CSV table of C-alpha atoms in Angstrom, one decimal:
chain,number,residue,atom,x,y,z
W,1075,MET,CA,54.9,23.7,9.5
W,1076,GLN,CA,54.3,22.3,6.1
W,1077,SER,CA,56.8,24.8,4.6
W,1078,GLU,CA,59.5,23.9,7.2
W,1079,SER,CA,62.3,22.0,5.5
W,1080,ILE,CA,63.4,18.7,6.9
W,1081,PHE,CA,67.0,19.8,6.3
W,1082,LYS,CA,66.8,22.4,9.0
W,1083,GLN,CA,67.1,19.5,11.5
W,1084,SER,CA,70.9,19.4,12.0
W,1085,ASN,CA,71.0,15.9,13.5
W,1086,PHE,CA,68.9,14.6,10.7
W,1087,VAL,CA,71.2,16.2,8.1
W,1088,GLN,CA,74.3,14.6,9.6
W,1089,PHE,CA,72.5,11.2,9.6
W,1090,TRP,CA,71.4,11.9,6.0
W,1091,PHE,CA,75.0,12.3,4.9
W,1092,ALA,CA,76.1,9.2,6.7
W,1093,GLN,CA,73.4,7.3,4.8
W,1094,ILE,CA,74.7,8.6,1.5
W,1095,ALA,CA,78.2,7.5,2.3
W,1096,SER,CA,77.1,4.0,3.5
W,1097,SER,CA,74.7,3.4,0.6
W,1098,PHE,CA,77.3,4.7,-1.9
W,1099,ALA,CA,79.9,2.2,-0.5
W,1100,PHE,CA,77.4,-0.7,-0.6
W,1101,GLN,CA,76.3,-0.1,-4.1
W,1102,MET,CA,79.9,0.1,-5.3
W,1103,LEU,CA,80.6,-3.2,-3.5
W,1104,ALA,CA,77.6,-4.8,-5.2
W,1105,VAL,CA,78.8,-3.9,-8.7
W,1106,GLY,CA,82.2,-5.4,-8.0
W,1107,MET,CA,80.9,-8.6,-6.4
W,1108,SER,CA,78.2,-9.3,-9.0
W,1109,TRP,CA,80.5,-8.6,-12.0
W,1110,GLN,CA,83.4,-10.8,-10.6
W,1111,ILE,CA,81.2,-13.7,-9.6
W,1112,TYR,CA,79.7,-13.9,-13.1
W,1113,ASP,CA,83.1,-13.4,-14.6
W,1114,LEU,CA,84.5,-16.3,-12.5
W,1115,THR,CA,81.6,-18.7,-13.0
W,1116,GLY,CA,79.6,-17.6,-16.0
W,1117,SER,CA,76.6,-18.9,-14.0
W,1118,PRO,CA,73.2,-17.1,-13.5
W,1119,LEU,CA,72.7,-19.4,-10.4
W,1120,ALA,CA,76.0,-18.1,-8.9
W,1121,LEU,CA,74.6,-14.5,-9.2
W,1122,GLY,CA,71.5,-15.7,-7.3
W,1123,LEU,CA,73.6,-17.4,-4.6
W,1124,VAL,CA,75.2,-14.1,-3.8
W,1125,GLY,CA,71.8,-12.7,-3.0
W,1126,LEU,CA,70.8,-15.8,-1.1
W,1127,TYR,CA,73.9,-15.7,1.1
W,1128,GLN,CA,73.2,-12.1,2.0
W,1129,PHE,CA,69.6,-13.0,2.9
W,1130,LEU,CA,70.1,-16.1,5.0
W,1131,PRO,CA,71.9,-14.3,7.9
W,1132,GLN,CA,69.1,-11.8,8.1
W,1133,LEU,CA,66.5,-14.6,8.3
W,1134,ILE,CA,68.5,-16.5,11.0
W,1135,LEU,CA,69.3,-13.5,13.1
W,1136,THR,CA,65.9,-11.7,12.9
W,1137,LEU,CA,64.7,-12.3,16.4
W,1138,ILE,CA,68.0,-11.4,18.1
W,1139,THR,CA,68.6,-8.3,16.0
W,1140,GLY,CA,65.2,-6.9,16.9
W,1141,HIS,CA,65.8,-7.4,20.6
W,1142,ILE,CA,69.3,-5.9,20.4
W,1143,VAL,CA,68.1,-2.8,18.5
W,1144,ASP,CA,65.4,-2.2,21.1
W,1145,ARG,CA,67.7,-2.8,24.1
W,1146,TYR,CA,71.0,-1.1,23.1
W,1147,ASN,CA,72.2,2.1,21.5
W,1148,ARG,CA,71.0,2.3,17.9
W,1149,ARG,CA,73.8,4.7,16.9
W,1150,LEU,CA,76.5,2.4,18.2
W,1151,ILE,CA,74.9,-0.5,16.3
W,1152,CYS,CA,75.0,1.5,13.1
W,1153,PHE,CA,78.6,2.3,13.7
W,1154,ILE,CA,79.8,-1.3,14.4
W,1155,THR,CA,77.9,-2.8,11.4
W,1156,ARG,CA,79.3,-0.2,8.9
W,1157,LEU,CA,82.8,-0.9,10.3
W,1158,ILE,CA,82.3,-4.6,9.6
W,1159,MET,CA,81.1,-3.8,6.0
W,1160,GLY,CA,84.2,-1.7,5.5
W,1161,ILE,CA,86.4,-4.6,6.7
W,1162,THR,CA,84.6,-6.9,4.2
W,1163,ALA,CA,85.4,-4.4,1.4
W,1164,LEU,CA,89.1,-4.6,2.6
W,1165,LEU,CA,89.0,-8.4,2.4
W,1166,LEU,CA,87.9,-8.2,-1.2
W,1167,ALA,CA,90.5,-5.7,-2.1
W,1168,TYR,CA,93.2,-7.8,-0.5
W,1169,THR,CA,92.2,-11.1,-2.2
W,1170,ASN,CA,92.2,-9.3,-5.6
W,1171,LEU,CA,95.7,-7.8,-4.9
W,1172,VAL,CA,97.2,-11.2,-4.1
W,1173,ASN,CA,95.2,-13.0,-6.9
W,1174,SER,CA,93.4,-15.3,-4.5
W,1175,LEU,CA,89.8,-14.3,-5.2
W,1176,THR,CA,87.5,-17.3,-5.7
W,1177,PRO,CA,83.7,-17.7,-5.8
W,1178,ASN,CA,83.9,-18.9,-2.2
W,1179,VAL,CA,85.5,-15.7,-1.0
W,1180,ILE,CA,82.7,-13.7,-2.6
W,1181,TYR,CA,80.1,-15.9,-1.0
W,1182,LEU,CA,81.9,-15.5,2.4
W,1183,CYS,CA,81.8,-11.7,1.9
W,1184,ALA,CA,78.1,-11.9,1.0
W,1185,VAL,CA,77.5,-13.7,4.3
W,1186,LEU,CA,79.4,-11.1,6.3
W,1187,LEU,CA,77.5,-8.3,4.6
W,1188,GLY,CA,74.2,-10.1,5.3
W,1189,MET,CA,75.1,-10.5,9.0
W,1190,ALA,CA,76.1,-6.8,9.3
W,1191,ARG,CA,73.0,-5.6,7.5
W,1192,SER,CA,70.7,-7.8,9.6
W,1193,PHE,CA,71.6,-5.5,12.5
W,1194,GLU,CA,72.1,-2.2,10.5
W,1195,LEU,CA,68.7,-2.1,8.7
W,1196,PRO,CA,66.4,-2.2,11.8
W,1197,ALA,CA,68.8,0.1,13.8
W,1198,ASN,CA,68.8,2.5,10.9
W,1199,GLN,CA,65.0,2.5,10.4
W,1200,SER,CA,64.4,2.8,14.2
W,1201,ILE,CA,66.6,5.8,14.8
W,1202,VAL,CA,64.9,8.1,12.3
W,1203,PRO,CA,61.8,8.8,14.4
W,1204,ASN,CA,64.1,9.9,17.3
W,1205,LEU,CA,65.7,12.6,15.1
W,1206,VAL,CA,62.6,14.4,13.8
W,1207,PRO,CA,59.2,15.3,15.1
W,1208,ASN,CA,56.3,13.0,14.0
W,1209,ASN,CA,54.7,15.6,11.8
W,1210,MET,CA,57.9,15.6,9.7
W,1211,LEU,CA,58.3,11.8,9.6
W,1212,SER,CA,56.9,11.3,6.1
W,1213,ARG,CA,59.3,13.9,4.7
W,1214,ALA,CA,62.1,12.4,6.6
W,1215,VAL,CA,61.4,8.9,5.2
W,1216,SER,CA,61.4,10.4,1.7
W,1217,ALA,CA,64.6,12.3,2.4
W,1218,ILE,CA,66.3,9.1,3.6
W,1219,ALA,CA,65.1,7.4,0.5
W,1220,SER,CA,66.6,10.2,-1.6
W,1221,ALA,CA,69.9,9.7,0.1
W,1222,ARG,CA,69.9,6.0,-0.7
W,1223,GLU,CA,68.9,6.7,-4.3
W,1224,ILE,CA,71.6,9.4,-4.8
W,1225,SER,CA,74.1,6.7,-3.7
W,1226,VAL,CA,72.5,4.1,-5.9
W,1227,ILE,CA,72.8,6.4,-8.9
W,1228,ALA,CA,76.4,7.5,-8.3
W,1229,GLY,CA,77.7,4.3,-6.7
W,1230,PRO,CA,77.1,1.8,-9.5
W,1231,ALA,CA,77.8,4.2,-12.3
W,1232,LEU,CA,81.1,5.4,-10.8
W,1233,GLY,CA,81.8,1.9,-9.5
W,1234,GLY,CA,81.6,0.5,-13.0
W,1235,LEU,CA,84.1,3.1,-14.2
W,1236,VAL,CA,86.5,2.7,-11.2
W,1237,PHE,CA,86.4,-1.1,-11.8
W,1238,LEU,CA,88.2,-0.4,-15.1
W,1239,LEU,CA,91.1,0.8,-12.9
W,1240,GLY,CA,91.2,-2.5,-11.1
W,1241,ALA,CA,89.0,-4.3,-8.6
W,1242,PRO,CA,91.3,-3.4,-5.7
W,1243,THR,CA,90.7,0.3,-6.4
W,1244,LEU,CA,86.9,-0.2,-6.4
W,1245,TYR,CA,87.0,-2.1,-3.1
W,1246,PHE,CA,89.3,0.4,-1.4
W,1247,SER,CA,87.0,3.2,-2.5
W,1248,SER,CA,84.1,1.4,-1.0
W,1249,MET,CA,85.9,0.8,2.2
W,1250,SER,CA,86.7,4.6,2.5
W,1251,CYS,CA,83.1,5.5,2.1
W,1252,PHE,CA,82.1,3.0,4.9
W,1253,LEU,CA,84.7,4.6,7.2
W,1254,LEU,CA,83.4,8.1,6.4
W,1255,SER,CA,79.9,6.9,7.4
W,1256,CYS,CA,81.3,5.5,10.6
W,1257,ILE,CA,82.8,8.8,11.5
W,1258,LEU,CA,79.6,10.7,10.9
W,1259,ILE,CA,77.5,8.2,12.9
W,1260,PHE,CA,80.0,8.2,15.8
W,1261,LEU,CA,79.8,12.0,16.0
W,1262,LEU,CA,75.9,12.0,15.8
W,1263,LYS,CA,74.2,13.7,18.7
W,1264,TYR,CA,71.6,11.1,19.7
W,1265,ASN,CA,69.9,11.0,23.1
W,1266,TYR,CA,69.8,7.3,23.7
W,1267,THR,CA,67.6,5.7,26.3
W,1268,SER,CA,67.1,2.0,26.6
W,1269,SER,CA,63.4,1.7,25.7
W,1270,SER,CA,62.8,-2.1,26.1
W,1271,LYS,CA,62.7,-3.4,29.7
W,1272,ALA,CA,60.6,-6.4,29.1
W,1273,PRO,CA,62.1,-9.8,30.1
W,1274,VAL,CA,63.8,-11.6,27.2
W,1275,ASP,CA,61.5,-14.6,26.3
W,1276,LEU,CA,60.1,-16.0,23.1
W,1277,SER,CA,57.0,-13.9,23.4
W,1278,HIS,CA,59.1,-10.7,23.6
W,1279,LEU,CA,61.4,-11.8,20.7
W,1280,LEU,CA,58.3,-12.5,18.5
W,1281,GLY,CA,56.7,-9.2,19.4
W,1282,GLY,CA,57.5,-7.6,16.0
W,1283,PHE,CA,55.9,-10.5,14.0
W,1284,ARG,CA,52.9,-10.5,16.3
W,1285,PHE,CA,52.4,-6.7,15.8
W,1286,ILE,CA,52.6,-7.0,12.0
W,1287,LYS,CA,50.2,-9.9,12.0
W,1288,ASN,CA,47.6,-8.0,14.1
W,1289,ASN,CA,47.8,-4.8,12.0
W,1290,LYS,CA,46.2,-5.9,8.7
W,1291,THR,CA,47.1,-2.6,7.0
W,1292,ILE,CA,50.8,-3.0,7.7
W,1293,LEU,CA,50.7,-6.7,6.9
W,1294,GLY,CA,49.1,-6.1,3.6
W,1295,CYS,CA,51.5,-3.3,2.6
W,1296,ILE,CA,54.8,-5.1,3.4
W,1297,SER,CA,53.6,-8.4,2.0
W,1298,LEU,CA,52.5,-6.7,-1.2
W,1299,ASP,CA,56.0,-5.2,-1.6
W,1300,MET,CA,57.7,-8.5,-0.7
W,1301,PHE,CA,55.8,-10.7,-3.3
W,1302,ALA,CA,55.8,-8.0,-6.0
W,1303,VAL,CA,59.5,-7.4,-5.9
W,1304,LEU,CA,60.3,-11.1,-5.2
W,1305,LEU,CA,58.7,-11.9,-8.5
W,1306,GLY,CA,59.4,-8.8,-10.5
W,1307,GLY,CA,63.0,-8.0,-9.3
W,1308,ALA,CA,65.4,-8.5,-12.1
W,1309,THR,CA,68.5,-6.7,-10.7
W,1310,ALA,CA,70.4,-9.9,-10.1
W,1311,LEU,CA,70.3,-10.6,-13.9
W,1312,LEU,CA,71.7,-7.2,-14.9
W,1313,PRO,CA,75.2,-8.5,-15.4
W,1314,ILE,CA,73.8,-11.1,-17.9
W,1315,VAL,CA,71.6,-8.6,-19.6
W,1316,ALA,CA,74.5,-6.1,-19.9
W,1317,LYS,CA,77.0,-8.6,-21.2
W,1318,ASP,CA,75.0,-11.0,-23.3
W,1319,ILE,CA,71.9,-9.1,-24.5
W,1320,LEU,CA,72.9,-5.4,-24.6
W,1321,GLN,CA,76.5,-6.2,-25.5
W,1322,THR,CA,78.0,-3.7,-23.1
W,1323,ASP,CA,80.8,-3.7,-20.5
W,1324,SER,CA,81.1,-3.0,-16.7
W,1325,TRP,CA,80.3,0.7,-17.4
W,1326,GLY,CA,77.0,-0.3,-19.0
W,1327,LEU,CA,76.2,-2.5,-16.0
W,1328,GLY,CA,76.8,0.5,-13.7
W,1329,LEU,CA,74.4,2.6,-15.8
W,1330,LEU,CA,71.7,-0.1,-15.7
W,1331,ARG,CA,72.1,-0.5,-11.9
W,1332,SER,CA,71.8,3.3,-11.6
W,1333,ALA,CA,68.8,3.7,-13.8
W,1334,PRO,CA,66.1,2.6,-11.2
W,1335,ALA,CA,67.7,4.9,-8.7
W,1336,VAL,CA,67.4,7.9,-11.1
W,1337,GLY,CA,63.6,7.4,-11.2
W,1338,ALA,CA,63.5,6.7,-7.5
W,1339,LEU,CA,65.5,9.8,-6.7
W,1340,LEU,CA,63.3,12.1,-8.7
W,1341,MET,CA,60.2,10.6,-7.1
W,1342,SER,CA,61.7,10.9,-3.6
W,1343,ILE,CA,62.5,14.6,-4.2
W,1344,TYR,CA,59.0,15.2,-5.3
W,1345,LEU,CA,57.6,13.4,-2.3
W,1346,VAL,CA,59.8,15.5,0.1
W,1347,ARG,CA,58.2,18.6,-1.4
W,1348,PHE,CA,54.7,17.2,-1.9
W,1349,PRO,CA,54.0,14.5,0.7
W,1350,LEU,CA,51.2,12.1,-0.2
W,1351,LYS,CA,47.9,13.2,1.3
W,1352,HIS,CA,45.0,11.5,-0.4
W,1353,ASN,CA,44.1,8.0,-1.6
W,1354,VAL,CA,47.4,6.5,-0.6
W,1355,GLY,CA,46.1,3.0,-0.8
W,1356,LYS,CA,45.0,3.2,-4.4
W,1357,ILE,CA,48.3,5.1,-5.2
W,1358,MET,CA,50.3,2.3,-3.7
W,1359,PHE,CA,48.6,-0.4,-5.7
W,1360,GLY,CA,48.9,1.6,-8.9
W,1361,SER,CA,52.6,2.2,-8.4
W,1362,VAL,CA,53.2,-1.6,-7.9
W,1363,ALA,CA,51.2,-2.3,-11.1
W,1364,ILE,CA,53.4,0.2,-13.0
W,1365,PHE,CA,56.5,-1.6,-11.5
W,1366,GLY,CA,55.2,-4.9,-13.0
W,1367,ILE,CA,54.5,-3.4,-16.4
W,1368,ALA,CA,58.0,-1.8,-16.5
W,1369,THR,CA,59.6,-5.1,-15.6
W,1370,ILE,CA,57.8,-6.7,-18.6
W,1371,LEU,CA,59.0,-4.0,-21.0
W,1372,PHE,CA,62.6,-4.4,-19.6
W,1373,GLY,CA,62.4,-8.1,-20.5
W,1374,PHE,CA,61.6,-7.3,-24.1
W,1375,SER,CA,64.1,-4.5,-24.5
W,1376,GLN,CA,67.3,-5.0,-26.5
W,1377,ASN,CA,68.4,-1.4,-26.4
W,1378,LEU,CA,70.5,0.2,-23.6
W,1379,ILE,CA,68.7,3.5,-23.6
W,1380,LEU,CA,65.2,1.9,-23.6
W,1381,SER,CA,66.3,-0.4,-20.9
W,1382,MET,CA,67.5,2.5,-18.8
W,1383,VAL,CA,64.2,4.4,-19.3
W,1384,VAL,CA,62.0,1.5,-18.2
W,1385,LEU,CA,64.2,0.8,-15.2
W,1386,ALA,CA,63.9,4.4,-14.2
W,1387,THR,CA,60.1,4.1,-14.4
W,1388,LEU,CA,60.3,1.0,-12.3
W,1389,GLY,CA,62.4,2.8,-9.7
W,1390,ALA,CA,60.0,5.7,-9.5
W,1391,ALA,CA,57.0,3.4,-9.0
W,1392,ASP,CA,58.8,1.4,-6.3
W,1393,MET,CA,59.7,4.6,-4.4
W,1394,VAL,CA,56.1,5.5,-3.9
W,1395,SER,CA,55.4,2.0,-2.4
W,1396,VAL,CA,58.5,2.3,-0.2
W,1397,VAL,CA,57.5,5.7,1.3
W,1398,ILE,CA,53.9,4.6,2.0
W,1399,ARG,CA,54.9,1.4,3.6
W,1400,SER,CA,57.8,2.9,5.7
W,1401,THR,CA,55.8,5.8,7.0
W,1402,LEU,CA,52.9,3.6,8.0
W,1403,VAL,CA,55.2,1.2,9.9
W,1404,GLN,CA,57.0,4.0,11.8
W,1405,LEU,CA,53.9,6.0,12.7
W,1406,GLU,CA,51.9,3.0,14.0
W,1407,THR,CA,54.7,1.3,16.0
W,1408,PRO,CA,55.6,2.3,19.6
W,1409,ASP,CA,59.2,3.3,20.1
W,1410,ASP,CA,59.9,0.4,22.4
W,1411,MET,CA,58.9,-2.1,19.6
W,1412,ARG,CA,60.5,-0.3,16.6
W,1413,GLY,CA,63.6,-2.5,16.6
W,1414,ARG,CA,61.6,-5.8,16.6
W,1415,VAL,CA,59.1,-4.6,14.1
W,1416,ALA,CA,61.9,-3.2,11.8
W,1417,ALA,CA,63.8,-6.5,12.2
W,1418,ALA,CA,60.7,-8.4,11.2
W,1419,ASN,CA,60.1,-6.0,8.3
W,1420,SER,CA,63.7,-6.5,7.2
W,1421,ILE,CA,62.8,-10.2,6.5
W,1422,PHE,CA,60.1,-9.0,4.1
W,1423,ILE,CA,62.6,-6.6,2.5
W,1424,GLY,CA,65.3,-9.2,2.3
W,1425,SER,CA,62.8,-11.7,0.8
W,1426,SER,CA,61.9,-9.2,-1.9
W,1427,ASN,CA,65.5,-8.2,-2.6
W,1428,GLN,CA,68.2,-10.8,-1.8
W,1429,LEU,CA,65.9,-13.8,-2.0
W,1430,GLY,CA,64.4,-12.3,-5.1
W,1431,GLU,CA,67.9,-12.3,-6.6
W,1432,PHE,CA,68.1,-16.0,-5.9
W,1433,GLU,CA,64.6,-16.6,-7.4
W,1434,SER,CA,65.7,-14.6,-10.5
W,1435,GLY,CA,68.9,-16.7,-10.9
W,1436,VAL,CA,67.0,-20.0,-10.6
W,1437,THR,CA,64.2,-19.0,-13.1
W,1438,ALA,CA,66.8,-17.7,-15.5
W,1439,ALA,CA,68.7,-21.0,-15.3
W,1440,TRP,CA,65.5,-22.9,-16.0
W,1441,PHE,CA,63.8,-20.8,-18.6
W,1442,GLY,CA,66.3,-18.3,-19.9
W,1443,VAL,CA,66.9,-14.7,-18.9
W,1444,VAL,CA,64.3,-12.9,-21.0
W,1445,PRO,CA,61.4,-15.3,-20.1
W,1446,ALA,CA,62.4,-15.1,-16.4
W,1447,ILE,CA,62.1,-11.3,-16.4
W,1448,ILE,CA,58.8,-11.2,-18.3
W,1449,LEU,CA,57.2,-13.9,-16.1
W,1450,GLY,CA,58.3,-12.0,-13.1
W,1451,GLY,CA,56.5,-8.9,-14.3
W,1452,VAL,CA,53.4,-10.8,-15.0
W,1453,GLY,CA,53.6,-12.3,-11.6
W,1454,THR,CA,53.8,-8.9,-10.0
W,1455,LEU,CA,50.6,-7.8,-11.8
W,1456,ALA,CA,48.8,-10.9,-10.5
W,1457,VAL,CA,49.9,-10.1,-7.0
W,1458,VAL,CA,48.5,-6.6,-7.2
W,1459,GLY,CA,45.1,-8.0,-8.2
W,1460,ILE,CA,45.0,-10.7,-5.5
W,1461,TRP,CA,46.1,-8.2,-2.7
W,1462,MET,CA,43.5,-5.7,-3.7
W,1463,TYR,CA,40.9,-8.4,-3.1
W,1464,LEU,CA,42.5,-9.7,0.2
W,1465,PHE,CA,43.2,-6.3,1.8
W,1466,PRO,CA,40.3,-3.9,0.9
W,1467,GLN,CA,41.2,-1.7,3.9
W,1468,ILE,CA,44.4,-0.8,2.1
W,1469,VAL,CA,42.5,0.2,-1.1
W,1470,ALA,CA,40.3,2.4,1.1
W,1471,ARG,CA,43.2,4.0,3.0
W,1472,LYS,CA,43.2,7.8,2.5
W,1473,THR,CA,46.1,9.4,4.3
W,1474,LEU,CA,49.4,8.8,6.1
W,1475,GLU,CA,48.8,11.3,8.8
W,1476,THR,CA,46.7,9.4,11.3
W,1477,LYS,CA,45.8,5.8,11.9
W,1478,GLU,CA,42.5,5.0,10.2
W,1479,GLU,CA,40.2,2.4,11.8
């Protein structure tokens, strides 16, 4: 079974391509929105607000999204949310065409994206175990991650070039990719059964948070990722780094945004072929420490090539943590709770990404861009040390195959 390829699972392959198209579209959209908000305002805080406005809907809707994903067809939820994101890209294209784009329009689109992704992320995570057998889940998680990273590489790089042809062209391209993903998801053969029959009350809605709280291994893993990336994430500041420090243009921003994905893609391909088998707890802590060190080096860099190299290293290290965390959550969660657990987990992910962008914008406004990045990397290293002390059971974790008591 170890030699069997995950890509022999036809339903999974179709889902994999849908992921590429959707992730590609979102990354192109992010390049355009981040570049235009900074071009319109010249404010690091405005860049952070884009991330905050994407995160707030996920925070507000967490309880209801988990319930809906557990109660209704996950394939249909993915279809509807990606259609909404395609419409958001169309709105940005239109406002650029008629010269009516303002910061408030971009903030509105950030809110729409946040609302759509608050449903899409838990549905997307929860559907994967229904497409592959459990003994292939670790490889499936790595393959899905590789799909995302392929898109993160191609999307921002090509997006930066397409942006030179005009913002409407970029947003229309993004919309087309979202629609392609919708078609692939609509045609996906997915045997749906409503798995949650429990009455809808507060206890039911809070089930995902309660499960995470009671499973110390999962709590430690996802909180480590949240605080490490919250402090160490510098992607929100890339437009400033590209324009003001590295003296490059939108194409350079695209390359910088793609660099972490290059490292992550190479690592995810390796993990598909060679799944993690031993000392996964120590490996995860080591990878997060490398993430922090790479962040510090990025803060000191004033060279585009060096910046891309350390960002690629950062992305590879982050991928190891993502695969370990995601596999543990999927394996140890019952199917009738996967939506609620994934929704709760999305808050941790959103905190480390979108809220992290806001944190980076605020600290850059207070201390300057370079000090903010370096302090973030130092903070990540501090989190690693504290979490190794607080969660010794994770340090002792050996494998991803079975639950360890």
